[in-house]
Coordinates of C-alpha atoms and ligand atoms in Angstrom, one line a residue:
M70 CA -16.7 -1.7 -31.1
E71 CA -14.3 0.4 -28.9
E72 CA -12.1 -1.6 -26.6
A73 CA -12.2 -1.3 -22.9
I74 CA -10.4 -2.5 -19.8
V75 CA -12.2 -2.5 -16.3
L76 CA -10.3 -2.0 -13.3
Y77 CA -11.6 -2.8 -9.8
P78 CA -10.0 -1.4 -7.1
I79 CA -11.0 -1.4 -3.2
P80 CA -12.2 1.9 -1.8
V81 CA -9.0 2.5 0.3
I82 CA -7.3 5.7 -0.9
S83 CA -3.8 4.0 -1.5
H84 CA -5.1 1.1 -3.4
F85 CA -7.8 3.2 -5.3
V86 CA -5.3 6.0 -6.4
T87 CA -2.5 3.5 -7.4
M88 CA -5.1 1.7 -9.7
V89 CA -6.1 4.7 -11.4
E90 CA -2.3 5.5 -12.0
L91 CA -2.2 1.9 -13.6
G92 CA -5.1 3.0 -16.1
K93 CA -3.1 6.1 -16.9
F94 CA -0.1 4.1 -17.4
I95 CA -1.8 1.6 -19.6
L96 CA -3.1 4.6 -21.8
T97 CA 0.3 5.9 -22.2
Q98 CA 1.1 2.9 -24.5
H99 CA -2.4 2.2 -25.7
P100 CA -4.2 5.5 -25.7
S101 CA -7.5 4.3 -27.7
L102 CA -8.3 2.0 -24.9
S103 CA -11.2 3.1 -22.6
I104 CA -10.6 2.8 -18.9
H105 CA -13.6 1.8 -16.6
I106 CA -12.9 2.0 -12.9
L107 CA -15.6 0.6 -10.5
I108 CA -16.3 2.4 -7.2
T109 CA -17.8 0.6 -4.1
T110 CA -18.6 2.2 -1.0
S111 CA -16.1 1.8 1.8
P112 CA -17.3 0.2 5.1
Y113 CA -15.2 2.3 7.2
D114 CA -14.1 5.9 7.5
A115 CA -10.5 6.7 7.1
A116 CA -8.3 9.9 6.6
G117 CA -8.1 10.8 3.1
S118 CA -11.2 11.1 1.0
I119 CA -11.4 9.4 -2.4
S120 CA -14.1 11.7 -3.7
P121 CA -12.2 14.7 -4.3
Y122 CA -9.4 12.7 -6.3
I123 CA -12.2 11.0 -8.3
A124 CA -13.5 14.5 -9.4
S125 CA -10.1 15.5 -10.7
V126 CA -9.4 12.7 -13.0
P127 CA -11.9 12.7 -15.6
A128 CA -11.6 16.4 -16.0
T129 CA -8.2 15.7 -17.3
I130 CA -8.5 12.2 -19.1
S131 CA -11.6 11.5 -20.9
S132 CA -11.0 8.0 -21.6
I133 CA -11.1 7.1 -17.8
K134 CA -14.7 6.6 -16.8
F135 CA -16.1 6.0 -13.1
H136 CA -18.8 3.6 -12.3
N137 CA -20.3 3.9 -8.9
L138 CA -21.8 0.5 -7.8
P139 CA -24.7 0.6 -5.5
A140 CA -23.9 0.7 -1.9
V141 CA -24.4 -2.6 0.0
T142 CA -25.5 -2.6 3.6
L143 CA -23.9 -5.2 5.9
P144 CA -26.2 -6.7 8.6
P145 CA -25.7 -5.2 12.0
T146 CA -24.9 -8.7 13.4
L147 CA -22.2 -9.0 11.0
L148 CA -20.7 -5.6 11.7
S149 CA -20.6 -6.4 15.4
A150 CA -19.1 -9.7 14.9
T151 CA -16.4 -8.6 12.8
P152 CA -13.2 -8.2 14.3
N153 CA -11.0 -6.1 11.9
H154 CA -11.4 -3.6 9.0
E155 CA -10.0 -6.0 6.5
S156 CA -12.9 -8.6 7.2
L157 CA -15.4 -5.8 6.8
M158 CA -13.9 -4.7 3.4
F159 CA -14.0 -8.6 2.1
E160 CA -17.7 -8.8 3.3
V161 CA -18.8 -5.5 1.3
L162 CA -16.9 -6.9 -1.7
K163 CA -18.6 -10.2 -1.5
S164 CA -21.9 -8.8 -1.4
T165 CA -21.0 -6.4 -4.4
N166 CA -20.3 -9.0 -6.7
P167 CA -23.6 -9.2 -8.4
N168 CA -23.5 -5.3 -9.1
V169 CA -20.0 -5.9 -10.7
H170 CA -21.7 -8.6 -12.9
Q171 CA -24.3 -6.0 -13.9
V172 CA -22.1 -3.2 -14.5
L173 CA -19.9 -5.3 -16.7
L174 CA -23.0 -6.4 -18.5
S175 CA -23.8 -2.8 -19.2
I176 CA -20.3 -1.7 -20.2
S177 CA -20.1 -4.8 -22.7
Q178 CA -23.2 -3.4 -24.5
S179 CA -20.9 -0.5 -25.9
Y180 CA -17.3 -1.9 -25.6
T181 CA -15.4 -5.1 -26.1
I182 CA -13.8 -5.8 -22.6
R183 CA -10.3 -7.1 -22.9
A184 CA -9.7 -7.5 -19.4
L185 CA -10.7 -7.2 -15.8
I186 CA -8.0 -6.2 -13.4
M187 CA -9.2 -6.3 -10.0
D188 CA -7.5 -5.7 -6.6
F189 CA -6.6 -9.1 -5.0
F190 CA -9.1 -8.3 -2.2
C191 CA -11.6 -8.3 -4.9
Y192 CA -11.0 -12.1 -5.8
Y193 CA -14.9 -12.9 -5.9
A194 CA -14.9 -11.1 -9.5
L195 CA -12.6 -13.9 -11.0
S196 CA -15.8 -15.9 -11.5
I197 CA -17.2 -13.0 -13.3
A198 CA -14.3 -12.5 -15.8
S199 CA -14.6 -16.2 -16.6
Q200 CA -18.3 -15.8 -17.2
F201 CA -17.4 -12.9 -19.7
N202 CA -14.6 -15.0 -21.0
I203 CA -12.3 -12.3 -20.4
P204 CA -8.8 -12.5 -18.6
G205 CA -8.9 -11.5 -15.0
Y206 CA -5.9 -10.3 -13.4
Y207 CA -4.9 -9.5 -9.9
F208 CA -3.7 -6.2 -8.9
Y209 CA -1.2 -6.3 -5.9
P210 CA -0.4 -2.7 -4.9
S211 CA 2.3 -3.5 -2.5
G212 CA 5.7 -5.0 -3.5
T213 CA 6.8 -8.6 -4.7
G214 CA 8.3 -9.1 -1.2
S215 CA 5.1 -9.3 0.7
L216 CA 3.5 -11.0 -2.4
T217 CA 5.7 -14.0 -1.7
S218 CA 4.1 -14.6 1.5
F219 CA 0.7 -14.1 0.2
L220 CA 1.2 -16.5 -2.6
Y221 CA 3.0 -19.1 -0.3
E222 CA 0.1 -19.2 2.2
P223 CA -1.9 -22.0 0.8
T224 CA 1.4 -24.1 1.3
I225 CA 1.8 -22.8 4.9
N226 CA -1.7 -23.8 5.4
R227 CA -1.0 -27.4 4.1
T228 CA 2.1 -27.8 5.8
V229 CA 1.8 -26.1 9.2
D230 CA -1.1 -26.9 11.5
K231 CA -1.3 -23.9 13.7
S232 CA -2.2 -20.3 13.2
Y233 CA 0.5 -17.6 13.0
K234 CA -0.6 -16.5 16.3
D235 CA 0.1 -19.8 18.2
L236 CA 3.5 -20.1 16.6
D237 CA 6.6 -18.3 18.1
T238 CA 9.1 -19.0 14.9
M239 CA 10.7 -17.7 12.0
I240 CA 8.9 -18.4 8.9
N241 CA 11.1 -18.9 5.5
F242 CA 9.1 -17.6 2.5
P243 CA 11.0 -17.9 -0.9
G244 CA 13.2 -15.2 -1.9
V245 CA 12.8 -12.7 1.3
P246 CA 14.5 -12.8 4.8
P247 CA 13.0 -14.8 7.5
V248 CA 9.8 -13.3 9.0
H249 CA 8.9 -14.0 12.6
S250 CA 5.3 -15.4 12.8
S251 CA 4.1 -12.2 15.0
D252 CA 5.4 -9.9 12.0
M253 CA 2.7 -11.4 9.7
P254 CA -0.2 -9.1 8.9
K255 CA -3.1 -9.1 11.5
L256 CA -5.7 -10.4 8.9
V257 CA -3.8 -13.6 8.7
L258 CA -2.8 -14.5 12.3
D259 CA -5.7 -16.4 13.2
R260 CA -7.0 -19.1 10.8
N261 CA -10.3 -18.7 12.5
D262 CA -10.7 -15.1 11.4
L263 CA -13.0 -14.6 8.3
A264 CA -10.2 -12.3 7.0
Y265 CA -7.8 -15.2 7.0
E266 CA -10.3 -17.3 5.0
N267 CA -10.5 -14.7 2.3
V268 CA -6.8 -14.2 2.2
L269 CA -6.3 -18.0 1.5
A270 CA -9.1 -18.1 -0.9
S271 CA -7.6 -15.2 -2.8
S272 CA -4.3 -16.6 -2.8
S273 CA -5.5 -20.0 -3.7
E274 CA -7.4 -18.5 -6.7
A275 CA -4.1 -16.7 -7.9
P276 CA -2.9 -19.5 -10.4
K277 CA -6.3 -19.2 -12.1
T278 CA -5.7 -15.3 -13.0
A279 CA -4.2 -14.2 -16.1
G280 CA -1.4 -12.5 -14.4
I281 CA -0.6 -10.5 -11.3
I282 CA 0.4 -6.7 -11.6
V283 CA 2.6 -5.5 -8.9
N284 CA 3.4 -1.9 -8.0
T285 CA 7.0 -2.2 -7.8
F286 CA 10.0 -2.3 -10.1
E287 CA 12.6 -5.1 -10.8
A288 CA 15.6 -3.3 -9.5
L289 CA 14.0 -2.7 -6.0
E290 CA 12.9 -6.2 -5.5
P291 CA 15.0 -8.8 -7.6
R292 CA 15.3 -11.6 -5.3
S293 CA 11.7 -12.0 -4.3
L294 CA 10.6 -11.4 -7.9
K295 CA 12.5 -14.1 -9.0
A296 CA 11.5 -16.5 -6.4
I297 CA 8.1 -15.9 -7.4
T298 CA 8.7 -16.2 -11.2
D299 CA 10.8 -19.3 -10.6
G300 CA 7.6 -20.7 -9.1
L301 CA 8.9 -21.2 -5.8
C302 CA 5.9 -19.5 -4.2
I303 CA 3.2 -21.7 -5.8
P304 CA 5.1 -24.8 -5.7
N305 CA 1.7 -26.9 -6.9
A306 CA 0.3 -25.1 -9.7
P307 CA 1.6 -22.8 -12.2
T308 CA 2.5 -19.5 -11.5
P309 CA 0.7 -16.7 -13.3
P310 CA 2.8 -14.1 -15.2
V311 CA 4.1 -11.1 -12.9
Y312 CA 4.1 -7.7 -14.3
C313 CA 6.2 -5.2 -12.1
L314 CA 4.5 -1.8 -13.5
G315 CA 5.5 0.4 -10.9
P316 CA 6.5 2.7 -9.2
L317 CA 2.9 3.9 -9.9
I318 CA 2.4 7.0 -7.9
G319 CA -0.5 9.3 -7.7
N320 CA -0.7 13.1 -7.0
Y321 CA -3.5 13.7 -5.0
D322 CA -2.7 16.6 -3.0
Q323 CA -5.9 17.6 -1.9
T324 CA -4.9 21.3 -0.8
G325 CA -4.0 22.0 -4.6
G326 CA -0.3 22.5 -3.8
G327 CA -1.0 25.5 -1.3
H328 CA -0.6 23.6 2.1
G329 CA 1.0 25.8 4.6
C330 CA 3.6 23.3 5.7
L331 CA 5.2 23.7 2.3
K332 CA 5.6 27.3 2.8
W333 CA 7.2 26.6 6.1
L334 CA 9.6 24.0 4.5
N335 CA 10.7 26.7 2.0
M336 CA 12.3 28.4 5.2
Q337 CA 14.2 25.4 6.4
P338 CA 18.0 24.4 5.4
K339 CA 18.3 21.6 2.9
K340 CA 17.6 18.1 3.9
S341 CA 17.4 19.2 7.5
V342 CA 13.6 18.1 8.3
V343 CA 12.3 14.9 9.6
F344 CA 8.8 14.3 8.2
L345 CA 6.5 11.9 10.2
C346 CA 3.4 10.7 8.5
F347 CA 1.5 7.4 9.1
G348 CA -0.9 6.8 6.0
S349 CA -4.5 7.0 5.7
L350 CA -5.2 4.8 8.8
G351 CA -2.4 5.5 11.2
L352 CA -3.4 6.6 14.6
F353 CA -1.7 6.7 18.0
S354 CA -2.8 6.7 21.6
K355 CA -2.3 9.9 23.6
E356 CA 0.7 8.3 25.4
Q357 CA 2.4 7.5 22.1
L358 CA 2.0 11.0 20.8
K359 CA 3.5 12.3 24.0
Q360 CA 6.3 9.8 23.4
I361 CA 6.8 10.9 20.0
G362 CA 6.8 14.6 21.0
D363 CA 9.4 13.8 23.6
G364 CA 11.6 12.2 21.3
L365 CA 11.4 14.7 18.6
E366 CA 12.1 17.5 21.1
K367 CA 15.3 15.9 22.6
S368 CA 16.6 15.0 19.2
G369 CA 17.1 18.6 18.3
K370 CA 16.4 17.9 14.8
R371 CA 13.7 19.9 12.6
F372 CA 10.4 18.1 12.0
L373 CA 7.1 18.2 10.2
W374 CA 4.8 16.0 12.1
V375 CA 1.2 15.0 11.2
V376 CA -1.1 14.4 14.2
R377 CA -4.3 12.9 14.4
N378 CA -6.8 12.2 17.2
P379 CA -6.2 9.0 19.0
P380 CA -8.6 6.0 17.6
C381 CA -12.2 5.5 18.6
E382 CA -13.4 2.2 19.6
E383 CA -15.9 1.2 17.0
I384 CA -14.5 -0.7 14.1
Q385 CA -16.7 1.2 11.3
N386 CA -15.4 4.4 12.5
L387 CA -12.0 3.1 12.7
A388 CA -10.5 6.6 11.9
A389 CA -13.7 8.7 12.2
S390 CA -11.9 10.7 14.9
S391 CA -9.2 11.5 12.3
R392 CA -11.9 13.8 10.8
E393 CA -12.2 15.8 14.0
E394 CA -9.7 18.5 14.5
P395 CA -7.0 17.3 17.3
D396 CA -6.8 19.3 20.2
L397 CA -2.9 19.4 20.2
D398 CA -2.6 21.2 23.5
S399 CA -4.2 18.2 25.1
L400 CA -2.5 15.6 23.1
L401 CA 1.1 16.8 22.8
P402 CA 3.5 17.0 25.9
E403 CA 2.9 20.4 27.9
G404 CA 4.6 23.2 26.4
F405 CA 6.0 21.2 23.4
L406 CA 4.6 23.6 20.6
D407 CA 6.3 26.5 22.3
R408 CA 9.6 24.8 22.9
T409 CA 10.0 23.6 19.5
K410 CA 8.4 26.6 17.5
G411 CA 10.7 27.5 14.7
R412 CA 12.2 24.2 14.3
G413 CA 9.2 21.9 14.2
L414 CA 5.9 22.3 12.7
V415 CA 2.6 20.1 13.5
V416 CA 0.1 19.6 10.8
K417 CA -3.4 18.4 11.9
K418 CA -4.8 15.2 10.1
W419 CA -3.3 15.2 6.7
A420 CA -0.3 16.5 4.7
P421 CA 0.4 16.7 1.0
Q422 CA 2.7 13.8 1.5
M423 CA 4.2 13.5 -1.9
A424 CA 4.9 17.3 -2.3
V425 CA 6.5 17.3 1.1
L426 CA 8.8 14.2 0.2
T427 CA 9.9 15.9 -2.9
H428 CA 10.8 19.2 -1.1
E429 CA 14.7 19.8 -0.9
S430 CA 14.3 20.7 2.9
V431 CA 13.2 17.0 4.0
G432 CA 16.0 14.7 4.7
G433 CA 14.3 11.9 6.6
F434 CA 10.8 10.0 6.9
V435 CA 9.6 8.3 9.7
T436 CA 6.8 6.0 7.9
H437 CA 4.3 3.4 8.8
C438 CA 5.7 1.3 5.9
G439 CA 2.6 1.6 4.0
W440 CA 3.9 0.4 0.5
S441 CA 2.7 3.7 -1.3
S442 CA 4.5 5.7 1.4
V443 CA 7.6 3.5 0.6
L444 CA 7.7 4.0 -3.1
E445 CA 7.1 7.6 -2.7
A446 CA 10.0 8.1 -0.3
V447 CA 12.0 6.1 -2.8
C448 CA 11.0 8.3 -5.7
S449 CA 12.1 11.4 -3.9
G450 CA 15.3 9.9 -2.5
V451 CA 14.5 10.1 1.1
P452 CA 15.9 7.6 3.7
M453 CA 13.2 6.3 6.2
I454 CA 12.7 5.0 9.7
A455 CA 10.4 2.1 9.7
W456 CA 7.6 2.1 12.1
P457 CA 4.8 -0.6 10.8
L458 CA 1.4 -0.2 12.2
Y459 CA -1.1 -2.4 10.3
A460 CA -1.5 -4.6 7.1
E461 CA 1.6 -6.2 5.7
Q462 CA 3.7 -3.2 7.1
R463 CA 5.7 -5.5 9.5
I464 CA 6.9 -7.4 6.5
N465 CA 7.8 -4.4 4.6
R466 CA 10.0 -3.1 7.4
I467 CA 12.0 -6.4 7.4
L468 CA 12.5 -5.8 3.7
M469 CA 13.1 -2.2 4.0
V470 CA 16.0 -2.6 6.6
E471 CA 17.3 -6.1 5.5
E472 CA 16.9 -6.3 1.9
M473 CA 16.7 -3.1 0.1
K474 CA 18.7 -1.2 2.9
I475 CA 16.6 1.9 2.6
A476 CA 15.4 2.3 6.4
V477 CA 16.4 2.0 10.0
W478 CA 14.3 0.1 12.3
M479 CA 12.1 1.7 15.0
H480 CA 12.0 -0.8 18.0
E481 CA 8.7 -1.1 19.9
S482 CA 8.8 -2.3 23.4
E483 CA 6.7 -5.5 24.3
S484 CA 3.5 -3.6 24.9
G485 CA 3.9 -2.0 21.3
L486 CA 5.0 1.4 22.6
V487 CA 7.9 3.2 21.1
S488 CA 9.6 5.2 23.7
G489 CA 10.4 9.0 23.3
R490 CA 14.2 7.8 23.8
E491 CA 13.9 5.4 20.7
V492 CA 12.4 8.0 18.7
E493 CA 15.2 10.4 19.6
E494 CA 17.9 7.9 19.0
R495 CA 16.6 6.8 15.6
V496 CA 16.0 10.1 14.4
R497 CA 19.6 11.2 15.3
E498 CA 20.8 7.9 13.5
L499 CA 19.0 8.7 10.4
M500 CA 20.0 12.3 10.2
E501 CA 23.8 12.5 11.5
S502 CA 25.2 9.0 11.5
E503 CA 27.3 7.3 8.9
R504 CA 24.8 4.6 8.7
G505 CA 22.1 7.2 7.8
E506 CA 24.3 8.5 5.2
Q507 CA 24.8 5.0 3.5
I508 CA 21.1 4.7 3.6
R509 CA 20.7 8.0 1.9
K510 CA 23.1 7.1 -0.9
R511 CA 21.2 3.9 -1.4
V512 CA 17.8 5.4 -1.7
M513 CA 19.2 8.0 -3.8
L514 CA 20.4 5.0 -6.4
L515 CA 17.0 3.6 -6.1
K516 CA 15.4 6.8 -6.8
D517 CA 17.6 6.8 -10.2
Q518 CA 16.6 3.1 -11.0
A519 CA 12.8 3.8 -10.4
E520 CA 13.1 6.6 -13.1
A521 CA 14.8 4.2 -15.3
A522 CA 12.2 1.7 -14.8
M523 CA 9.4 4.0 -16.1
A524 CA 11.3 5.6 -19.0
D525 CA 11.3 4.3 -22.5
G526 CA 12.9 1.1 -22.6
G527 CA 12.8 0.5 -18.7
S528 CA 11.7 -2.6 -17.0
S529 CA 8.2 -1.4 -16.0
R530 CA 7.4 0.0 -19.6
L531 CA 8.7 -3.3 -21.1
A532 CA 6.4 -5.4 -18.8
L533 CA 3.5 -3.1 -19.7
T534 CA 4.1 -3.9 -23.4
K535 CA 4.2 -7.6 -22.7
L536 CA 0.9 -7.2 -20.8
L537 CA -0.8 -5.3 -23.6
Q538 CA 0.6 -7.8 -26.2
S539 CA -0.9 -10.6 -24.1
W540 CA -4.5 -8.9 -24.6
N541 CA -3.8 -8.3 -28.3
K542 CA -3.0 -11.8 -29.1
N543 CA -6.2 -12.6 -27.2
V544 CA -4.4 -15.3 -25.6
D545 CA -6.0 -18.3 -24.0
V546 CA -5.6 -17.7 -20.2
S547 CA -4.5 -21.5 -19.6
T548 CA -1.8 -21.4 -22.4
M549 CA -0.3 -18.3 -20.9
H550 CA 0.9 -20.1 -17.8
Q551 CA 2.9 -22.8 -19.6
N552 CA 6.1 -21.0 -20.2
Q553 CA 5.8 -18.2 -17.7
H554 CA 9.1 -17.5 -15.7
H555 CA 9.0 -13.9 -16.7
P556 CA 6.8 -11.5 -18.3
Ligands
LIG898 N1 -1.1 10.5 2.4 C1 -0.9 11.9 2.3 N2 -0.9 12.5 3.4 C2 -1.3 12.1 4.6 C3 -1.4 10.7 4.8 C4 -1.1 10.0 3.7 O1 -1.0 12.3 1.2 O2 -1.2 12.9 5.7 C5 -1.1 9.8 1.3 C6 0.4 9.1 0.9 O3 1.2 10.0 0.2 C7 0.3 7.7 0.2 C8 -1.1 7.4 0.9 O4 -1.9 8.4 1.4 O5 0.1 7.8 -1.1 C9 -1.0 6.2 1.9 O6 -0.7 5.2 1.4 P1 0.2 4.1 2.0 O7 0.2 2.8 1.0 O8 1.4 4.5 2.4 O9 -0.5 3.8 3.3 P2 -2.2 3.1 3.7 O10 -2.9 4.5 3.9 O11 -2.5 2.5 2.6 O12 -1.9 2.4 4.9

């Protein structure tokens, strides 16, 4: 029978696209495999739709097949009681688990399934992997830096008796700079939150996985990788093998390469433009948009800025407002568009980020520190200003500034607002100071190292070989852990 790998991503565009890239990467070394990707319905709206991307994949790669799982409906009481979008996601995935079982059953009629690789959000499916007697892997689409805190959570839970939200202290996770308790992802701040319970459960199950696949490369995060593989993050159980298979970067330009902003960039001097873009869920209040506008105007620098409507209240419509065209005149400072005409361009809702970052006119990137954005900037050699908004992005900022030295820190006031003055100063610092230049050089070095990692004989390719070998040997999962310090 033909052999297959099943990939189970969450329906968030960055996680999903990265997982598909993982499938493509696996095929480069094992082209006869069939890759089956499960699609669940997203419980909330976000900018950047997965559908056009999905439509573009099988047309080029016939060995990748998508399976739509039946949509699940959450009870309205749960919807109204759920405090954040991560909890909603966990609930949907939990209810989806029987459907995952069904689809694996059906795939196994025609294929020998060699592995189930699931996003760490989908940990419920680990039990399905063991029912089918196949190795179950976690896919962690962020870096090893934040993975340390995820893996260390059961230890924190055991040894500290308060929620992060009630602490005001620095936390020492192995292999990374200290992280202030308030910089932890929102979903783990409160132990009474459903999302926290899920993260803890997912993390506690990690030792049972056959391995953790991480979207990073060794040269980017050597210290945290070593802390994990030395077993420091899971002190009381065996650490599964860690496979750094990145950078996995998807090209899902939904405009087919013809976006007007690229033509505008063609007319700008080399490395002169600051690009501002905040992931699939990044939304700002009207006041914050005005401050950004003020700062950009006063910086005197060229800019390309992706603007969306401010967020609406209901959690399921988290970014529904981002589907509607923003009314720039009412959102931006009065006269801003006229005064900055020529040196600045505002794009509504979505820009083809990778095409922008690789354009020679772009010299800096104000980012929300989403991991795909960080890797895309590194691979394009573009230095960053780190302005985290949600998920593990505040940890990423610490790593980007203090550990990787690829970004400057955007400072928020106590209320969370970033002033126009701060925007202006950080943009100038990145674009014209000695420090900005050093950061640029460092990012350029990492760009080369990222290419080397993915090239023949590179660390990510070697890690992939190890992963494939482990399937071929048909290793018993329990024996895989015994001498695992490095894949
Ligand atoms: N992205 C894009 N255009 C936009 C906003 C986002 O192409 O206007 C892409 C970006 O290139 C990246 C992904 O969406 O690949 C966002 O992933 P990331 O991990 O940075 O953030 P998330 O959306 O998961 O918070």
